[in-house]
Phi, psi and omega in degrees: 000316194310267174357290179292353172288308184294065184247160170290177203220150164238135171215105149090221161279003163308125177238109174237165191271002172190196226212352168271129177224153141287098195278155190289129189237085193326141125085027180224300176287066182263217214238345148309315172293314154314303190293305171300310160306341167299326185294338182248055160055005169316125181299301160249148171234143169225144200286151119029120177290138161292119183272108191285311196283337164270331179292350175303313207251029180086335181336084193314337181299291187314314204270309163295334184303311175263075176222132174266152176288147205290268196320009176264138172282296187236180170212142162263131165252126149300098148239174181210134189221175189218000201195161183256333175302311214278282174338353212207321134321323225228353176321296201300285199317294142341288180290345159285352167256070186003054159319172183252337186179165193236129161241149169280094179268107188241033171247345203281129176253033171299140198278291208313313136008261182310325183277000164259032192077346187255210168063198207294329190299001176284330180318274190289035178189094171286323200295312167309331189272313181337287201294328158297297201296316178318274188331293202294348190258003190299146130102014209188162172237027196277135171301134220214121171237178166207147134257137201227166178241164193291005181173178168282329191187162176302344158268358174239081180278053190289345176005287173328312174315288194290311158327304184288354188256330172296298196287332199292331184306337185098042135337079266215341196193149170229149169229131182247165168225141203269063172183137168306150146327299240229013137298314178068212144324353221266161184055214181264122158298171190218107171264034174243023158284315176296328155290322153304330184262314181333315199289319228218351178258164189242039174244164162319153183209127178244141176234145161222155188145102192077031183264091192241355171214175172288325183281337154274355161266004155278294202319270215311308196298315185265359179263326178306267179088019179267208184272358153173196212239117177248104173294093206245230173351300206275000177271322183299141194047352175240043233274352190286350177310306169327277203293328172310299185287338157319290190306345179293290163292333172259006167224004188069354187238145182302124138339142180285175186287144166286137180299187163279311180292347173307312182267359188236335178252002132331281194294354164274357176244008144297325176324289182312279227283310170316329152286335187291323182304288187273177181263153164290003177250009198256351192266308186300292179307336183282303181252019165324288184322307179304318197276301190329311193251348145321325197244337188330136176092339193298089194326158159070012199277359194263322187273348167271324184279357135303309164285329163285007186271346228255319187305115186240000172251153177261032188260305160334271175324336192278313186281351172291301174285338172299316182305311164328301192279316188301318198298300217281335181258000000 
Protein backbone atom coordinates (compact mmCIF):
# COMPACT_ATOMS: atom_id res chain seq x y z
CA UNK A 1 0.00 0.00 0.00
CA UNK A 2 2.73 2.26 1.20
CA UNK A 3 4.26 2.34 -2.13
CA UNK A 4 1.09 3.58 -4.32
CA UNK A 5 0.53 6.64 -1.97
CA UNK A 6 3.46 8.31 -3.42
CA UNK A 7 2.69 8.85 -7.10
CA UNK A 8 2.79 11.23 -10.20
CA UNK A 9 -0.19 13.73 -10.37
CA UNK A 10 -1.48 15.24 -13.59
CA UNK A 11 -3.22 18.71 -13.61
CA UNK A 12 -4.34 19.87 -17.15
CA UNK A 13 -1.00 19.55 -18.85
CA UNK A 14 0.89 19.59 -15.90
CA UNK A 15 2.76 15.87 -15.34
CA UNK A 16 4.48 16.10 -11.84
CA UNK A 17 6.54 13.17 -10.37
CA UNK A 18 5.08 12.97 -7.27
CA UNK A 19 1.88 14.02 -5.19
CA UNK A 20 3.39 16.60 -1.89
CA UNK A 21 3.07 20.56 -2.13
CA UNK A 22 3.39 23.29 -0.32
CA UNK A 23 0.33 25.08 -0.28
CA UNK A 24 0.18 28.81 -0.36
CA UNK A 25 0.60 30.28 2.66
CA UNK A 26 0.27 34.77 3.36
CA UNK A 27 3.04 36.38 4.59
CA UNK A 28 5.35 32.45 4.73
CA UNK A 29 5.77 31.09 1.01
CA UNK A 30 7.83 33.58 -0.40
CA UNK A 31 10.11 32.60 -2.67
CA UNK A 32 13.12 31.72 0.01
CA UNK A 33 10.76 29.25 1.58
CA UNK A 34 9.66 28.10 -1.51
CA UNK A 35 13.25 27.24 -2.89
CA UNK A 36 13.83 25.69 0.62
CA UNK A 37 11.36 23.29 0.46
CA UNK A 38 11.95 22.37 -3.17
CA UNK A 39 15.30 21.51 -1.61
CA UNK A 40 13.29 18.83 1.03
CA UNK A 41 11.87 17.54 -2.25
CA UNK A 42 8.63 19.38 -2.26
CA UNK A 43 6.85 18.38 -5.54
CA UNK A 44 4.97 21.84 -6.17
CA UNK A 45 5.27 24.96 -4.46
CA UNK A 46 2.64 27.98 -4.48
CA UNK A 47 3.05 31.56 -3.92
CA UNK A 48 1.53 33.91 -1.70
CA UNK A 49 -2.12 34.96 -2.35
CA UNK A 50 -2.13 37.47 -5.49
CA UNK A 51 -3.87 40.12 -5.23
CA UNK A 52 -5.44 40.11 -8.77
CA UNK A 53 -6.14 43.91 -8.44
CA UNK A 54 -2.72 45.16 -7.31
CA UNK A 55 -1.18 43.23 -10.29
CA UNK A 56 -3.39 44.97 -12.19
CA UNK A 57 -2.62 48.26 -10.91
CA UNK A 58 1.39 47.05 -10.78
CA UNK A 59 1.92 46.91 -7.82
CA UNK A 60 5.97 46.80 -7.62
CA UNK A 61 5.35 44.44 -3.73
CA UNK A 62 2.84 42.12 -5.70
CA UNK A 63 4.39 41.85 -8.83
CA UNK A 64 8.33 40.10 -6.42
CA UNK A 65 5.93 38.37 -5.00
CA UNK A 66 5.83 36.26 -8.33
CA UNK A 67 9.46 35.75 -8.98
CA UNK A 68 10.24 32.34 -8.84
CA UNK A 69 13.27 31.20 -6.42
CA UNK A 70 16.57 29.81 -8.44
CA UNK A 71 16.17 26.20 -7.06
CA UNK A 72 12.15 26.08 -8.12
CA UNK A 73 12.31 24.40 -11.89
CA UNK A 74 8.20 25.25 -11.76
CA UNK A 75 5.78 26.96 -9.51
CA UNK A 76 2.11 27.59 -9.00
CA UNK A 77 0.50 31.58 -8.30
CA UNK A 78 -2.17 31.63 -5.93
CA UNK A 79 -4.46 34.50 -6.90
CA UNK A 80 -7.74 35.96 -5.29
CA UNK A 81 -10.29 38.32 -6.84
CA UNK A 82 -14.05 39.53 -5.92
CA UNK A 83 -14.87 40.89 -9.19
CA UNK A 84 -14.11 39.34 -12.93
CA UNK A 85 -12.33 43.16 -14.15
CA UNK A 86 -9.37 42.79 -11.89
CA UNK A 87 -9.34 38.90 -13.05
CA UNK A 88 -9.39 39.34 -16.07
CA UNK A 89 -6.59 42.69 -16.42
CA UNK A 90 -4.32 41.00 -14.44
CA UNK A 91 -4.37 36.91 -16.49
CA UNK A 92 -1.44 38.39 -19.07
CA UNK A 93 0.50 39.67 -16.37
CA UNK A 94 0.38 36.73 -14.22
CA UNK A 95 1.34 34.70 -17.32
CA UNK A 96 4.70 36.34 -17.52
CA UNK A 97 5.82 34.99 -14.73
CA UNK A 98 5.61 31.49 -16.44
CA UNK A 99 3.35 29.41 -13.50
CA UNK A 100 2.85 25.66 -13.92
CA UNK A 101 -0.70 26.36 -13.27
CA UNK A 102 -2.82 29.53 -11.66
CA UNK A 103 -5.21 28.87 -8.39
CA UNK A 104 -8.00 30.18 -7.45
CA UNK A 105 -8.30 30.94 -3.94
CA UNK A 106 -11.94 30.70 -2.12
CA UNK A 107 -10.74 29.76 1.37
CA UNK A 108 -9.14 32.72 2.92
CA UNK A 109 -11.11 33.47 5.90
CA UNK A 110 -9.04 36.81 6.48
CA UNK A 111 -12.13 39.56 7.13
CA UNK A 112 -10.20 42.16 5.20
CA UNK A 113 -10.34 39.22 2.26
CA UNK A 114 -13.64 38.74 2.77
CA UNK A 115 -15.18 41.97 2.31
CA UNK A 116 -13.87 42.29 -0.99
CA UNK A 117 -15.85 39.47 -2.07
CA UNK A 118 -12.88 37.09 -2.54
CA UNK A 119 -11.10 34.45 -0.22
CA UNK A 120 -14.18 32.24 1.62
CA UNK A 121 -16.58 34.98 0.61
CA UNK A 122 -16.75 32.93 -2.55
CA UNK A 123 -17.69 29.72 -0.58
CA UNK A 124 -21.45 31.58 -0.92
CA UNK A 125 -21.71 32.20 -4.61
CA UNK A 126 -20.59 29.09 -6.77
CA UNK A 127 -21.64 31.03 -9.91
CA UNK A 128 -18.99 33.81 -9.18
CA UNK A 129 -16.15 31.02 -8.66
CA UNK A 130 -17.55 29.14 -12.28
CA UNK A 131 -17.07 32.97 -13.81
CA UNK A 132 -13.91 33.35 -12.07
CA UNK A 133 -12.16 30.02 -13.05
CA UNK A 134 -14.14 31.06 -17.16
CA UNK A 135 -12.06 34.49 -16.73
CA UNK A 136 -8.58 33.21 -15.43
CA UNK A 137 -8.59 30.47 -18.22
CA UNK A 138 -9.15 32.84 -21.12
CA UNK A 139 -6.79 33.18 -23.70
CA UNK A 140 -3.81 30.54 -22.50
CA UNK A 141 -3.41 27.05 -22.06
CA UNK A 142 -2.06 27.19 -18.31
CA UNK A 143 -3.98 24.79 -16.07
CA UNK A 144 -6.47 26.98 -13.70
CA UNK A 145 -7.58 25.11 -10.06
CA UNK A 146 -9.39 26.72 -6.98
CA UNK A 147 -9.12 26.15 -3.76
CA UNK A 148 -11.87 25.71 -1.39
CA UNK A 149 -13.19 25.38 2.04
CA UNK A 150 -15.98 23.07 3.33
CA UNK A 151 -18.37 25.84 3.64
CA UNK A 152 -19.11 29.51 4.72
CA UNK A 153 -20.20 27.84 8.32
CA UNK A 154 -21.51 24.84 9.57
CA UNK A 155 -24.97 25.34 8.34
CA UNK A 156 -24.24 26.00 4.53
CA UNK A 157 -21.65 23.15 3.59
CA UNK A 158 -21.88 23.51 -0.44
CA UNK A 159 -18.20 22.19 -1.07
CA UNK A 160 -19.70 20.14 -3.35
CA UNK A 161 -21.69 22.98 -5.08
CA UNK A 162 -18.68 25.03 -5.56
CA UNK A 163 -16.49 22.17 -6.94
CA UNK A 164 -18.70 20.95 -9.56
CA UNK A 165 -19.36 24.57 -10.63
CA UNK A 166 -15.30 25.12 -10.50
CA UNK A 167 -14.73 21.93 -12.55
CA UNK A 168 -17.56 22.19 -15.09
CA UNK A 169 -16.04 26.31 -15.82
CA UNK A 170 -12.94 24.20 -16.41
CA UNK A 171 -11.27 24.00 -13.48
CA UNK A 172 -8.06 21.36 -14.17
CA UNK A 173 -7.85 20.60 -10.28
CA UNK A 174 -9.65 20.89 -6.88
CA UNK A 175 -8.08 21.22 -3.28
CA UNK A 176 -10.42 21.69 -0.32
CA UNK A 177 -9.11 22.08 3.28
CA UNK A 178 -11.74 20.31 5.90
CA UNK A 179 -13.04 23.30 7.89
CA UNK A 180 -15.68 26.49 7.12
CA UNK A 181 -15.00 29.65 6.77
CA UNK A 182 -16.04 30.96 10.63
CA UNK A 183 -13.75 27.77 11.88
CA UNK A 184 -10.56 29.62 10.77
CA UNK A 185 -8.13 27.21 11.91
CA UNK A 186 -10.01 26.28 14.95
CA UNK A 187 -10.92 22.41 15.95
CA UNK A 188 -10.59 19.48 13.82
CA UNK A 189 -10.29 18.93 10.23
CA UNK A 190 -13.27 16.85 8.37
CA UNK A 191 -11.47 14.85 5.53
CA UNK A 192 -14.71 12.98 4.53
CA UNK A 193 -15.78 16.39 2.27
CA UNK A 194 -12.16 15.22 0.68
CA UNK A 195 -12.95 11.91 0.29
CA UNK A 196 -16.35 12.65 -1.19
CA UNK A 197 -15.05 14.75 -3.96
CA UNK A 198 -12.26 12.12 -4.56
CA UNK A 199 -15.17 9.68 -5.27
CA UNK A 200 -17.15 12.07 -7.63
CA UNK A 201 -15.11 14.37 -9.32
CA UNK A 202 -13.75 13.99 -12.27
CA UNK A 203 -10.23 16.33 -12.02
CA UNK A 204 -7.32 15.49 -9.89
CA UNK A 205 -8.72 16.47 -5.42
CA UNK A 206 -5.72 17.46 -3.41
CA UNK A 207 -6.40 17.68 0.38
CA UNK A 208 -5.29 19.94 3.59
CA UNK A 209 -5.80 20.59 6.94
CA UNK A 210 -3.86 18.95 9.92
CA UNK A 211 -1.11 17.79 8.22
CA UNK A 212 1.56 18.13 11.07
CA UNK A 213 3.34 14.72 10.14
CA UNK A 214 4.45 11.95 7.58
CA UNK A 215 1.90 10.17 9.48
CA UNK A 216 -0.56 11.96 9.08
CA UNK A 217 -0.15 12.43 5.87
CA UNK A 218 -0.32 8.49 4.98
CA UNK A 219 -3.42 8.58 7.00
CA UNK A 220 -5.25 11.61 4.80
CA UNK A 221 -3.69 9.68 1.71
CA UNK A 222 -4.99 5.79 2.76
CA UNK A 223 -8.25 7.48 4.17
CA UNK A 224 -9.05 9.48 1.80
CA UNK A 225 -7.67 8.30 -1.31
CA UNK A 226 -6.90 11.35 -2.86
CA UNK A 227 -4.52 12.31 -5.30
CA UNK A 228 -2.25 14.39 -2.89
CA UNK A 229 -1.37 16.43 -0.35
CA UNK A 230 -0.82 20.51 0.36
CA UNK A 231 1.28 20.67 3.52
CA UNK A 232 0.45 24.65 4.70
CA UNK A 233 0.95 25.02 8.93
CA UNK A 234 2.86 21.82 9.24
CA UNK A 235 5.39 23.03 6.56
CA UNK A 236 6.61 26.00 8.77
CA UNK A 237 10.18 25.59 10.14
CA UNK A 238 9.59 22.36 8.96
CA UNK A 239 10.27 22.30 5.24
CA UNK A 240 12.12 18.41 6.02
CA UNK A 241 7.99 17.25 6.46
CA UNK A 242 8.49 16.62 2.26
CA UNK A 243 11.03 14.54 2.12
CA UNK A 244 10.23 12.83 5.49
CA UNK A 245 6.44 11.71 4.13
CA UNK A 246 8.28 10.71 0.87
CA UNK A 247 10.49 8.71 2.53
CA UNK A 248 7.61 7.47 4.84
CA UNK A 249 5.20 6.14 1.76
CA UNK A 250 7.80 4.64 -0.34
CA UNK A 251 9.47 2.38 2.17
CA UNK A 252 6.93 2.46 5.43
CA UNK A 253 9.59 3.32 7.51
CA UNK A 254 10.64 6.47 9.41
CA UNK A 255 13.78 9.16 8.77
CA UNK A 256 16.00 9.17 11.47
CA UNK A 257 15.13 12.66 13.94
CA UNK A 258 16.49 15.73 12.26
CA UNK A 259 19.63 17.53 14.55
CA UNK A 260 19.65 20.92 15.66
CA UNK A 261 22.19 21.89 12.98
CA UNK A 262 19.99 20.37 10.60
CA UNK A 263 17.30 22.72 11.37
CA UNK A 264 19.14 25.64 12.22
CA UNK A 265 21.48 25.43 9.24
CA UNK A 266 18.42 24.85 7.13
CA UNK A 267 16.88 28.03 7.93
CA UNK A 268 20.50 29.99 7.49
CA UNK A 269 20.40 28.92 4.33
CA UNK A 270 17.12 30.05 3.47
CA UNK A 271 18.44 33.34 5.06
CA UNK A 272 21.35 33.42 2.41
CA UNK A 273 18.87 33.12 -0.71
CA UNK A 274 16.54 35.54 0.83
CA UNK A 275 19.80 38.13 0.38
CA UNK A 276 19.77 37.66 -3.43
CA UNK A 277 16.55 39.48 -3.36
CA UNK A 278 16.25 41.41 0.05
CA UNK A 279 18.07 44.17 1.58
CA UNK A 280 19.49 42.66 5.11
CA UNK A 281 17.44 44.05 7.27
CA UNK A 282 14.25 43.42 5.38
CA UNK A 283 15.76 39.94 4.90
CA UNK A 284 16.74 39.66 8.79
CA UNK A 285 12.98 40.58 9.57
CA UNK A 286 11.53 37.97 6.86
CA UNK A 287 12.92 35.38 9.00
CA UNK A 288 12.43 35.84 12.45
CA UNK A 289 8.84 34.31 11.97
CA UNK A 290 10.62 31.36 10.23
CA UNK A 291 12.96 30.81 13.11
CA UNK A 292 10.56 30.79 15.75
CA UNK A 293 9.33 27.63 14.55
CA UNK A 294 12.75 26.36 13.26
CA UNK A 295 14.23 26.17 16.54
CA UNK A 296 11.22 25.24 18.35
CA UNK A 297 12.09 22.53 21.06
CA UNK A 298 15.79 23.47 20.51
CA UNK A 299 17.06 23.40 24.18
CA UNK A 300 18.47 27.06 24.80
CA UNK A 301 16.83 28.43 21.62
CA UNK A 302 14.55 31.29 23.19
CA UNK A 303 17.58 33.38 24.12
CA UNK A 304 19.18 32.93 20.49
CA UNK A 305 15.75 33.80 18.97
CA UNK A 306 16.12 37.28 21.64
CA UNK A 307 19.04 37.90 20.16
CA UNK A 308 18.07 37.55 16.75
CA UNK A 309 14.75 39.93 16.60
CA UNK A 310 17.69 42.47 17.38
CA UNK A 311 20.08 41.30 14.13
CA UNK A 312 19.68 43.48 11.24
CA UNK A 313 23.19 42.44 9.20
CA UNK A 314 23.70 39.78 8.02
CA UNK A 315 27.27 38.93 9.41
CA UNK A 316 25.57 39.99 12.78
CA UNK A 317 22.98 37.19 12.15
CA UNK A 318 24.90 34.61 10.69
CA UNK A 319 27.20 34.64 13.60
CA UNK A 320 24.54 34.38 16.45
CA UNK A 321 23.59 31.09 14.88
CA UNK A 322 26.99 29.57 14.00
CA UNK A 323 27.99 30.51 17.53
CA UNK A 324 24.62 28.70 18.66
CA UNK A 325 25.69 25.25 17.19
CA UNK A 326 29.09 25.55 18.29
CA UNK A 327 27.52 26.25 22.27
CA UNK A 328 25.27 23.15 21.08
CA UNK A 329 28.00 20.54 20.01
Amino acid sequence: MADSLYRPVSIGKLNLAGNLFLAPLAGFTDRAFRGTAVSWDADLTYTEMISCEAVFRDNKKTLDMMEKDSREDIFAIQVFAGALEPAEKSVEKVLKYSPALIDLNCGCPVPKIIKSGAGSALMKDPSMVASLVKTLKTGHDTPVTVKIRTGWDAHSLNYREVAEAAVDAGAAAVAIHGRTRSQGYSGTADWAPLKELTETLPVPVFGSGDLFTPQDAKRMLEETGCAGLMFARGAIGNPFIFRQTRHLLQTGEEMAPLTAADRLNTALEQYRHSLTYLDELRASKEIRKHLCAYSKGIPGSSALRNELVHAEKAEVFEKLILDFLSRLS
